[in-house]
Amino acid sequence: MISPLLQIAAEEEAQNPLIPEIPELVIGLIAFAIVFFVLGKKLLPNINKVLEERRDAIEGGIEQAEAARTEAQSVLEQYKAQLAEARHEAARLRQEAQEQGATLITEMRAEGQRQREEIVAAGHSQIEADRKAAASALRQDVGKLATELAGKLVGESLEDHARQSRVIDRFLDELEEKAEASR
């Protein structure tokens, strides 16, 4: 007779844990097929749909980002062009202002020169008028004094104005001629 331990050992050898029994194998295959069918028909399309939506969203986001980048580049180029135009316009305005300033300075100098010449000419004419007035007053004073002196020397009054004027004018003209000759 075989001992009960040997019998248990023999039974265990007959049941290999790596090789399942047929009924367990069939039930496992049926359960796997049901799970595979449910996953394949219900869950997998939903997963694919979500993945497709995600891929579309990512691609759309990339396209939008590319469009935004292109638009930003275009705006940047426009901004740079406007900035260059503004700088050019500012330089042109600055040049015009410098030219206008130079023209204005030249005009003001010319006007100042003209006014100075007018003032100098007016001064010369005033001096000439004052000189003539002084010469006339001096002639009268010298003539009066000379007549009085001559009258005191002669002892009579020389009140004849016509003769007196001729004598004085002749005397002063002779003095002027001598003065001009000595210059």
mmCIF file with all atom_site columns, C-alpha atoms in Angstrom:
data_model
loop_
_atom_site.group_PDB
_atom_site.id
_atom_site.type_symbol
_atom_site.label_atom_id
_atom_site.label_alt_id
_atom_site.label_comp_id
_atom_site.label_asym_id
_atom_site.label_entity_id
_atom_site.label_seq_id
_atom_site.pdbx_PDB_ins_code
_atom_site.Cartn_x
_atom_site.Cartn_y
_atom_site.Cartn_z
_atom_site.occupancy
_atom_site.B_iso_or_equiv
_atom_site.pdbx_formal_charge
_atom_site.auth_seq_id
_atom_site.auth_comp_id
_atom_site.auth_asym_id
_atom_site.auth_atom_id
_atom_site.pdbx_PDB_model_num
ATOM 1   C CA . MET A 1 1   ? 0.000   0.000   0.000   1.00 0.00 ? 1   MET A CA 1
ATOM 2   C CA . ILE A 1 2   ? 1.021   3.416   -0.716  1.00 0.00 ? 2   ILE A CA 1
ATOM 3   C CA . SER A 1 3   ? 1.375   5.808   2.038   1.00 0.00 ? 3   SER A CA 1
ATOM 4   C CA . PRO A 1 4   ? -0.967  8.793   2.122   1.00 0.00 ? 4   PRO A CA 1
ATOM 5   C CA . LEU A 1 5   ? 1.932   11.210  1.657   1.00 0.00 ? 5   LEU A CA 1
ATOM 6   C CA . LEU A 1 6   ? 3.008   9.477   -1.469  1.00 0.00 ? 6   LEU A CA 1
ATOM 7   C CA . GLN A 1 7   ? -0.496  9.515   -2.702  1.00 0.00 ? 7   GLN A CA 1
ATOM 8   C CA . ILE A 1 8   ? -0.754  13.300  -2.194  1.00 0.00 ? 8   ILE A CA 1
ATOM 9   C CA . ALA A 1 9   ? 2.567   13.702  -3.911  1.00 0.00 ? 9   ALA A CA 1
ATOM 10  C CA . ALA A 1 10  ? 1.367   11.604  -6.835  1.00 0.00 ? 10  ALA A CA 1
ATOM 11  C CA . GLU A 1 11  ? -1.809  13.703  -7.112  1.00 0.00 ? 11  GLU A CA 1
ATOM 12  C CA . GLU A 1 12  ? 0.198   16.871  -7.024  1.00 0.00 ? 12  GLU A CA 1
ATOM 13  C CA . GLU A 1 13  ? 2.390   15.567  -9.808  1.00 0.00 ? 13  GLU A CA 1
ATOM 14  C CA . ALA A 1 14  ? -0.660  14.911  -11.897 1.00 0.00 ? 14  ALA A CA 1
ATOM 15  C CA . GLN A 1 15  ? -1.849  18.504  -11.406 1.00 0.00 ? 15  GLN A CA 1
ATOM 16  C CA . ASN A 1 16  ? 0.794   20.766  -12.845 1.00 0.00 ? 16  ASN A CA 1
ATOM 17  C CA . PRO A 1 17  ? 0.089   24.389  -11.913 1.00 0.00 ? 17  PRO A CA 1
ATOM 18  C CA . LEU A 1 18  ? 1.486   25.598  -15.227 1.00 0.00 ? 18  LEU A CA 1
ATOM 19  C CA . ILE A 1 19  ? -0.930  23.565  -17.275 1.00 0.00 ? 19  ILE A CA 1
ATOM 20  C CA . PRO A 1 20  ? -4.530  24.451  -16.389 1.00 0.00 ? 20  PRO A CA 1
ATOM 21  C CA . GLU A 1 21  ? -7.337  22.022  -16.642 1.00 0.00 ? 21  GLU A CA 1
ATOM 22  C CA . ILE A 1 22  ? -9.541  22.081  -19.719 1.00 0.00 ? 22  ILE A CA 1
ATOM 23  C CA . PRO A 1 23  ? -12.714 23.453  -18.085 1.00 0.00 ? 23  PRO A CA 1
ATOM 24  C CA . GLU A 1 24  ? -10.720 26.322  -16.542 1.00 0.00 ? 24  GLU A CA 1
ATOM 25  C CA . LEU A 1 25  ? -9.078  26.967  -19.863 1.00 0.00 ? 25  LEU A CA 1
ATOM 26  C CA . VAL A 1 26  ? -12.437 27.127  -21.695 1.00 0.00 ? 26  VAL A CA 1
ATOM 27  C CA . ILE A 1 27  ? -13.990 29.424  -19.069 1.00 0.00 ? 27  ILE A CA 1
ATOM 28  C CA . GLY A 1 28  ? -10.909 31.682  -19.176 1.00 0.00 ? 28  GLY A CA 1
ATOM 29  C CA . LEU A 1 29  ? -11.034 31.848  -22.973 1.00 0.00 ? 29  LEU A CA 1
ATOM 30  C CA . ILE A 1 30  ? -14.760 32.681  -22.934 1.00 0.00 ? 30  ILE A CA 1
ATOM 31  C CA . ALA A 1 31  ? -14.209 35.406  -20.292 1.00 0.00 ? 31  ALA A CA 1
ATOM 32  C CA . PHE A 1 32  ? -11.259 36.793  -22.305 1.00 0.00 ? 32  PHE A CA 1
ATOM 33  C CA . ALA A 1 33  ? -13.356 36.835  -25.476 1.00 0.00 ? 33  ALA A CA 1
ATOM 34  C CA . ILE A 1 34  ? -16.191 38.687  -23.683 1.00 0.00 ? 34  ILE A CA 1
ATOM 35  C CA . VAL A 1 35  ? -13.782 41.254  -22.208 1.00 0.00 ? 35  VAL A CA 1
ATOM 36  C CA . PHE A 1 36  ? -11.996 41.607  -25.560 1.00 0.00 ? 36  PHE A CA 1
ATOM 37  C CA . PHE A 1 37  ? -15.312 42.049  -27.377 1.00 0.00 ? 37  PHE A CA 1
ATOM 38  C CA . VAL A 1 38  ? -16.553 44.649  -24.866 1.00 0.00 ? 38  VAL A CA 1
ATOM 39  C CA . LEU A 1 39  ? -13.256 46.503  -24.985 1.00 0.00 ? 39  LEU A CA 1
ATOM 40  C CA . GLY A 1 40  ? -13.088 46.298  -28.777 1.00 0.00 ? 40  GLY A CA 1
ATOM 41  C CA . LYS A 1 41  ? -16.664 47.446  -29.408 1.00 0.00 ? 41  LYS A CA 1
ATOM 42  C CA . LYS A 1 42  ? -17.290 49.933  -26.617 1.00 0.00 ? 42  LYS A CA 1
ATOM 43  C CA . LEU A 1 43  ? -14.125 51.208  -25.027 1.00 0.00 ? 43  LEU A CA 1
ATOM 44  C CA . LEU A 1 44  ? -11.648 51.189  -27.909 1.00 0.00 ? 44  LEU A CA 1
ATOM 45  C CA . PRO A 1 45  ? -13.739 53.468  -30.196 1.00 0.00 ? 45  PRO A CA 1
ATOM 46  C CA . ASN A 1 46  ? -14.153 55.926  -27.332 1.00 0.00 ? 46  ASN A CA 1
ATOM 47  C CA . ILE A 1 47  ? -10.418 55.859  -26.649 1.00 0.00 ? 47  ILE A CA 1
ATOM 48  C CA . ASN A 1 48  ? -9.658  56.318  -30.358 1.00 0.00 ? 48  ASN A CA 1
ATOM 49  C CA . LYS A 1 49  ? -12.176 59.148  -30.544 1.00 0.00 ? 49  LYS A CA 1
ATOM 50  C CA . VAL A 1 50  ? -10.584 60.933  -27.577 1.00 0.00 ? 50  VAL A CA 1
ATOM 51  C CA . LEU A 1 51  ? -7.098  60.397  -29.020 1.00 0.00 ? 51  LEU A CA 1
ATOM 52  C CA . GLU A 1 52  ? -8.238  61.714  -32.415 1.00 0.00 ? 52  GLU A CA 1
ATOM 53  C CA . GLU A 1 53  ? -9.797  64.788  -30.800 1.00 0.00 ? 53  GLU A CA 1
ATOM 54  C CA . ARG A 1 54  ? -6.645  65.360  -28.839 1.00 0.00 ? 54  ARG A CA 1
ATOM 55  C CA . ARG A 1 55  ? -4.486  65.020  -31.954 1.00 0.00 ? 55  ARG A CA 1
ATOM 56  C CA . ASP A 1 56  ? -6.763  67.435  -33.839 1.00 0.00 ? 56  ASP A CA 1
ATOM 57  C CA . ALA A 1 57  ? -6.640  69.887  -30.948 1.00 0.00 ? 57  ALA A CA 1
ATOM 58  C CA . ILE A 1 58  ? -2.860  69.693  -30.824 1.00 0.00 ? 58  ILE A CA 1
ATOM 59  C CA . GLU A 1 59  ? -2.543  70.086  -34.601 1.00 0.00 ? 59  GLU A CA 1
ATOM 60  C CA . GLY A 1 60  ? -5.081  72.937  -34.541 1.00 0.00 ? 60  GLY A CA 1
ATOM 61  C CA . GLY A 1 61  ? -3.162  74.579  -31.730 1.00 0.00 ? 61  GLY A CA 1
ATOM 62  C CA . ILE A 1 62  ? 0.062   74.218  -33.678 1.00 0.00 ? 62  ILE A CA 1
ATOM 63  C CA . GLU A 1 63  ? -1.607  75.676  -36.768 1.00 0.00 ? 63  GLU A CA 1
ATOM 64  C CA . GLN A 1 64  ? -3.053  78.533  -34.710 1.00 0.00 ? 64  GLN A CA 1
ATOM 65  C CA . ALA A 1 65  ? 0.326   79.138  -33.112 1.00 0.00 ? 65  ALA A CA 1
ATOM 66  C CA . GLU A 1 66  ? 1.953   79.149  -36.556 1.00 0.00 ? 66  GLU A CA 1
ATOM 67  C CA . ALA A 1 67  ? -0.701  81.563  -37.866 1.00 0.00 ? 67  ALA A CA 1
ATOM 68  C CA . ALA A 1 68  ? -0.230  83.788  -34.807 1.00 0.00 ? 68  ALA A CA 1
ATOM 69  C CA . ARG A 1 69  ? 3.535   83.689  -35.263 1.00 0.00 ? 69  ARG A CA 1
ATOM 70  C CA . THR A 1 70  ? 3.165   84.592  -38.953 1.00 0.00 ? 70  THR A CA 1
ATOM 71  C CA . GLU A 1 71  ? 0.792   87.427  -38.078 1.00 0.00 ? 71  GLU A CA 1
ATOM 72  C CA . ALA A 1 72  ? 3.123   88.634  -35.328 1.00 0.00 ? 72  ALA A CA 1
ATOM 73  C CA . GLN A 1 73  ? 6.029   88.562  -37.775 1.00 0.00 ? 73  GLN A CA 1
ATOM 74  C CA . SER A 1 74  ? 3.969   90.573  -40.269 1.00 0.00 ? 74  SER A CA 1
ATOM 75  C CA . VAL A 1 75  ? 2.994   93.119  -37.606 1.00 0.00 ? 75  VAL A CA 1
ATOM 76  C CA . LEU A 1 76  ? 6.628   93.336  -36.496 1.00 0.00 ? 76  LEU A CA 1
ATOM 77  C CA . GLU A 1 77  ? 7.766   94.014  -40.061 1.00 0.00 ? 77  GLU A CA 1
ATOM 78  C CA . GLN A 1 78  ? 5.061   96.670  -40.459 1.00 0.00 ? 78  GLN A CA 1
ATOM 79  C CA . TYR A 1 79  ? 6.116   98.227  -37.167 1.00 0.00 ? 79  TYR A CA 1
ATOM 80  C CA . LYS A 1 80  ? 9.761   98.255  -38.231 1.00 0.00 ? 80  LYS A CA 1
ATOM 81  C CA . ALA A 1 81  ? 8.807   99.826  -41.567 1.00 0.00 ? 81  ALA A CA 1
ATOM 82  C CA . GLN A 1 82  ? 6.707   102.484 -39.825 1.00 0.00 ? 82  GLN A CA 1
ATOM 83  C CA . LEU A 1 83  ? 9.496   103.129 -37.356 1.00 0.00 ? 83  LEU A CA 1
ATOM 84  C CA . ALA A 1 84  ? 12.023  103.513 -40.166 1.00 0.00 ? 84  ALA A CA 1
ATOM 85  C CA . GLU A 1 85  ? 9.626   105.851 -41.987 1.00 0.00 ? 85  GLU A CA 1
ATOM 86  C CA . ALA A 1 86  ? 9.105   107.879 -38.806 1.00 0.00 ? 86  ALA A CA 1
ATOM 87  C CA . ARG A 1 87  ? 12.862  108.144 -38.301 1.00 0.00 ? 87  ARG A CA 1
ATOM 88  C CA . HIS A 1 88  ? 13.294  109.207 -41.909 1.00 0.00 ? 88  HIS A CA 1
ATOM 89  C CA . GLU A 1 89  ? 10.519  111.793 -41.537 1.00 0.00 ? 89  GLU A CA 1
ATOM 90  C CA . ALA A 1 90  ? 12.058  113.086 -38.296 1.00 0.00 ? 90  ALA A CA 1
ATOM 91  C CA . ALA A 1 91  ? 15.460  113.429 -39.979 1.00 0.00 ? 91  ALA A CA 1
ATOM 92  C CA . ARG A 1 92  ? 13.847  115.253 -42.915 1.00 0.00 ? 92  ARG A CA 1
ATOM 93  C CA . LEU A 1 93  ? 11.973  117.611 -40.571 1.00 0.00 ? 93  LEU A CA 1
ATOM 94  C CA . ARG A 1 94  ? 15.144  118.220 -38.567 1.00 0.00 ? 94  ARG A CA 1
ATOM 95  C CA . GLN A 1 95  ? 17.040  119.024 -41.795 1.00 0.00 ? 95  GLN A CA 1
ATOM 96  C CA . GLU A 1 96  ? 14.260  121.384 -42.930 1.00 0.00 ? 96  GLU A CA 1
ATOM 97  C CA . ALA A 1 97  ? 14.271  123.096 -39.540 1.00 0.00 ? 97  ALA A CA 1
ATOM 98  C CA . GLN A 1 98  ? 18.039  123.561 -39.721 1.00 0.00 ? 98  GLN A CA 1
ATOM 99  C CA . GLU A 1 99  ? 17.759  124.990 -43.226 1.00 0.00 ? 99  GLU A CA 1
ATOM 100 C CA . GLN A 1 100 ? 14.922  127.298 -42.189 1.00 0.00 ? 100 GLN A CA 1
ATOM 101 C CA . GLY A 1 101 ? 16.924  128.364 -39.138 1.00 0.00 ? 101 GLY A CA 1
ATOM 102 C CA . ALA A 1 102 ? 19.963  129.136 -41.282 1.00 0.00 ? 102 ALA A CA 1
ATOM 103 C CA . THR A 1 103 ? 17.780  131.079 -43.742 1.00 0.00 ? 103 THR A CA 1
ATOM 104 C CA . LEU A 1 104 ? 16.139  132.975 -40.884 1.00 0.00 ? 104 LEU A CA 1
ATOM 105 C CA . ILE A 1 105 ? 19.526  133.821 -39.371 1.00 0.00 ? 105 ILE A CA 1
ATOM 106 C CA . THR A 1 106 ? 20.753  135.057 -42.759 1.00 0.00 ? 106 THR A CA 1
ATOM 107 C CA . GLU A 1 107 ? 17.619  137.152 -43.228 1.00 0.00 ? 107 GLU A CA 1
ATOM 108 C CA . MET A 1 108 ? 17.893  138.574 -39.714 1.00 0.00 ? 108 MET A CA 1
ATOM 109 C CA . ARG A 1 109 ? 21.552  139.446 -40.274 1.00 0.00 ? 109 ARG A CA 1
ATOM 110 C CA . ALA A 1 110 ? 20.689  141.157 -43.551 1.00 0.00 ? 110 ALA A CA 1
ATOM 111 C CA . GLU A 1 111 ? 17.840  143.053 -41.851 1.00 0.00 ? 111 GLU A CA 1
ATOM 112 C CA . GLY A 1 112 ? 20.163  144.016 -38.983 1.00 0.00 ? 112 GLY A CA 1
ATOM 113 C CA . GLN A 1 113 ? 22.792  145.183 -41.462 1.00 0.00 ? 113 GLN A CA 1
ATOM 114 C CA . ARG A 1 114 ? 20.187  147.229 -43.358 1.00 0.00 ? 114 ARG A CA 1
ATOM 115 C CA . GLN A 1 115 ? 18.885  148.790 -40.128 1.00 0.00 ? 115 GLN A CA 1
ATOM 116 C CA . ARG A 1 116 ? 22.431  149.533 -39.003 1.00 0.00 ? 116 ARG A CA 1
ATOM 117 C CA . GLU A 1 117 ? 23.181  151.211 -42.325 1.00 0.00 ? 117 GLU A CA 1
ATOM 118 C CA . GLU A 1 118 ? 19.955  153.233 -42.032 1.00 0.00 ? 118 GLU A CA 1
ATOM 119 C CA . ILE A 1 119 ? 20.870  154.302 -38.499 1.00 0.00 ? 119 ILE A CA 1
ATOM 120 C CA . VAL A 1 120 ? 24.423  155.191 -39.557 1.00 0.00 ? 120 VAL A CA 1
ATOM 121 C CA . ALA A 1 121 ? 23.114  157.136 -42.567 1.00 0.00 ? 121 ALA A CA 1
ATOM 122 C CA . ALA A 1 122 ? 20.570  158.922 -40.371 1.00 0.00 ? 122 ALA A CA 1
ATOM 123 C CA . GLY A 1 123 ? 23.348  159.670 -37.892 1.00 0.00 ? 123 GLY A CA 1
ATOM 124 C CA . HIS A 1 124 ? 25.580  161.030 -40.637 1.00 0.00 ? 124 HIS A CA 1
ATOM 125 C CA . SER A 1 125 ? 22.784  163.200 -42.013 1.00 0.00 ? 125 SER A CA 1
ATOM 126 C CA . GLN A 1 126 ? 21.974  164.417 -38.489 1.00 0.00 ? 126 GLN A CA 1
ATOM 127 C CA . ILE A 1 127 ? 25.639  165.167 -37.856 1.00 0.00 ? 127 ILE A CA 1
ATOM 128 C CA . GLU A 1 128 ? 25.835  166.989 -41.179 1.00 0.00 ? 128 GLU A CA 1
ATOM 129 C CA . ALA A 1 129 ? 22.696  168.985 -40.351 1.00 0.00 ? 129 ALA A CA 1
ATOM 130 C CA . ASP A 1 130 ? 24.049  169.769 -36.876 1.00 0.00 ? 130 ASP A CA 1
ATOM 131 C CA . ARG A 1 131 ? 27.394  170.753 -38.381 1.00 0.00 ? 131 ARG A CA 1
ATOM 132 C CA . LYS A 1 132 ? 25.703  173.091 -40.862 1.00 0.00 ? 132 LYS A CA 1
ATOM 133 C CA . ALA A 1 133 ? 23.536  174.569 -38.104 1.00 0.00 ? 133 ALA A CA 1
ATOM 134 C CA . ALA A 1 134 ? 26.607  175.008 -35.901 1.00 0.00 ? 134 ALA A CA 1
ATOM 135 C CA . ALA A 1 135 ? 28.560  176.536 -38.797 1.00 0.00 ? 135 ALA A CA 1
ATOM 136 C CA . SER A 1 136 ? 25.690  178.928 -39.523 1.00 0.00 ? 136 SER A CA 1
ATOM 137 C CA . ALA A 1 137 ? 25.357  179.880 -35.863 1.00 0.00 ? 137 ALA A CA 1
ATOM 138 C CA . LEU A 1 138 ? 29.116  180.245 -35.617 1.00 0.00 ? 138 LEU A CA 1
ATOM 139 C CA . ARG A 1 139 ? 29.176  182.489 -38.717 1.00 0.00 ? 139 ARG A CA 1
ATOM 140 C CA . GLN A 1 140 ? 26.535  184.684 -37.217 1.00 0.00 ? 140 GLN A CA 1
ATOM 141 C CA . ASP A 1 141 ? 28.283  184.834 -33.859 1.00 0.00 ? 141 ASP A CA 1
ATOM 142 C CA . VAL A 1 142 ? 31.710  185.390 -35.414 1.00 0.00 ? 142 VAL A CA 1
ATOM 143 C CA . GLY A 1 143 ? 30.254  187.990 -37.793 1.00 0.00 ? 143 GLY A CA 1
ATOM 144 C CA . LYS A 1 144 ? 28.555  189.824 -34.970 1.00 0.00 ? 144 LYS A CA 1
ATOM 145 C CA . LEU A 1 145 ? 31.672  189.750 -32.842 1.00 0.00 ? 145 LEU A CA 1
ATOM 146 C CA . ALA A 1 146 ? 33.869  190.813 -35.790 1.00 0.00 ? 146 ALA A CA 1
ATOM 147 C CA . THR A 1 147 ? 31.511  193.670 -36.628 1.00 0.00 ? 147 THR A CA 1
ATOM 148 C CA . GLU A 1 148 ? 31.463  194.881 -33.061 1.00 0.00 ? 148 GLU A CA 1
ATOM 149 C CA . LEU A 1 149 ? 35.238  194.631 -32.873 1.00 0.00 ? 149 LEU A CA 1
ATOM 150 C CA . ALA A 1 150 ? 35.700  196.405 -36.180 1.00 0.00 ? 150 ALA A CA 1
ATOM 151 C CA . GLY A 1 151 ? 33.215  199.068 -35.081 1.00 0.00 ? 151 GLY A CA 1
ATOM 152 C CA . LYS A 1 152 ? 35.163  199.640 -31.873 1.00 0.00 ? 152 LYS A CA 1
ATOM 153 C CA . LEU A 1 153 ? 38.422  199.820 -33.802 1.00 0.00 ? 153 LEU A CA 1
ATOM 154 C CA . VAL A 1 154 ? 37.074  202.195 -36.424 1.00 0.00 ? 154 VAL A CA 1
ATOM 155 C CA . GLY A 1 155 ? 35.051  204.067 -33.915 1.00 0.00 ? 155 GLY A CA 1
ATOM 156 C CA . GLU A 1 156 ? 31.774  203.897 -35.795 1.00 0.00 ? 156 GLU A CA 1
ATOM 157 C CA . SER A 1 157 ? 29.000  201.476 -35.981 1.00 0.00 ? 157 SER A CA 1
ATOM 158 C CA . LEU A 1 158 ? 29.001  199.086 -38.894 1.00 0.00 ? 158 LEU A CA 1
ATOM 159 C CA . GLU A 1 159 ? 25.359  198.202 -38.767 1.00 0.00 ? 159 GLU A CA 1
ATOM 160 C CA . ASP A 1 160 ? 24.789  197.700 -42.484 1.00 0.00 ? 160 ASP A CA 1
ATOM 161 C CA . HIS A 1 161 ? 23.719  194.073 -42.503 1.00 0.00 ? 161 HIS A CA 1
ATOM 162 C CA . ALA A 1 162 ? 24.188  193.388 -46.177 1.00 0.00 ? 162 ALA A CA 1
ATOM 163 C CA . ARG A 1 163 ? 27.763  194.601 -46.192 1.00 0.00 ? 163 ARG A CA 1
ATOM 164 C CA . GLN A 1 164 ? 28.397  192.949 -42.899 1.00 0.00 ? 164 GLN A CA 1
ATOM 165 C CA . SER A 1 165 ? 27.192  189.557 -44.228 1.00 0.00 ? 165 SER A CA 1
ATOM 166 C CA . ARG A 1 166 ? 29.312  189.804 -47.358 1.00 0.00 ? 166 ARG A CA 1
ATOM 167 C CA . VAL A 1 167 ? 32.447  190.655 -45.407 1.00 0.00 ? 167 VAL A CA 1
ATOM 168 C CA . ILE A 1 168 ? 31.871  187.852 -42.892 1.00 0.00 ? 168 ILE A CA 1
ATOM 169 C CA . ASP A 1 169 ? 31.094  185.268 -45.585 1.00 0.00 ? 169 ASP A CA 1
ATOM 170 C CA . ARG A 1 170 ? 34.168  186.218 -47.583 1.00 0.00 ? 170 ARG A CA 1
ATOM 171 C CA . PHE A 1 171 ? 36.366  186.035 -44.469 1.00 0.00 ? 171 PHE A CA 1
ATOM 172 C CA . LEU A 1 172 ? 35.005  182.644 -43.405 1.00 0.00 ? 172 LEU A CA 1
ATOM 173 C CA . ASP A 1 173 ? 35.245  181.225 -46.929 1.00 0.00 ? 173 ASP A CA 1
ATOM 174 C CA . GLU A 1 174 ? 38.911  182.224 -47.016 1.00 0.00 ? 174 GLU A CA 1
ATOM 175 C CA . LEU A 1 175 ? 39.448  180.485 -43.657 1.00 0.00 ? 175 LEU A CA 1
ATOM 176 C CA . GLU A 1 176 ? 37.750  177.300 -44.931 1.00 0.00 ? 176 GLU A CA 1
ATOM 177 C CA . GLU A 1 177 ? 39.867  177.285 -48.098 1.00 0.00 ? 177 GLU A CA 1
ATOM 178 C CA . LYS A 1 178 ? 43.039  177.621 -46.032 1.00 0.00 ? 178 LYS A CA 1
ATOM 179 C CA . ALA A 1 179 ? 41.885  174.834 -43.737 1.00 0.00 ? 179 ALA A CA 1
ATOM 180 C CA . GLU A 1 180 ? 41.138  172.516 -46.644 1.00 0.00 ? 180 GLU A CA 1
ATOM 181 C CA . ALA A 1 181 ? 44.426  173.316 -48.338 1.00 0.00 ? 181 ALA A CA 1
ATOM 182 C CA . SER A 1 182 ? 46.346  172.472 -45.181 1.00 0.00 ? 182 SER A CA 1
ATOM 183 C CA . ARG A 1 183 ? 44.715  169.017 -44.953 1.00 0.00 ? 183 ARG A CA 1
#
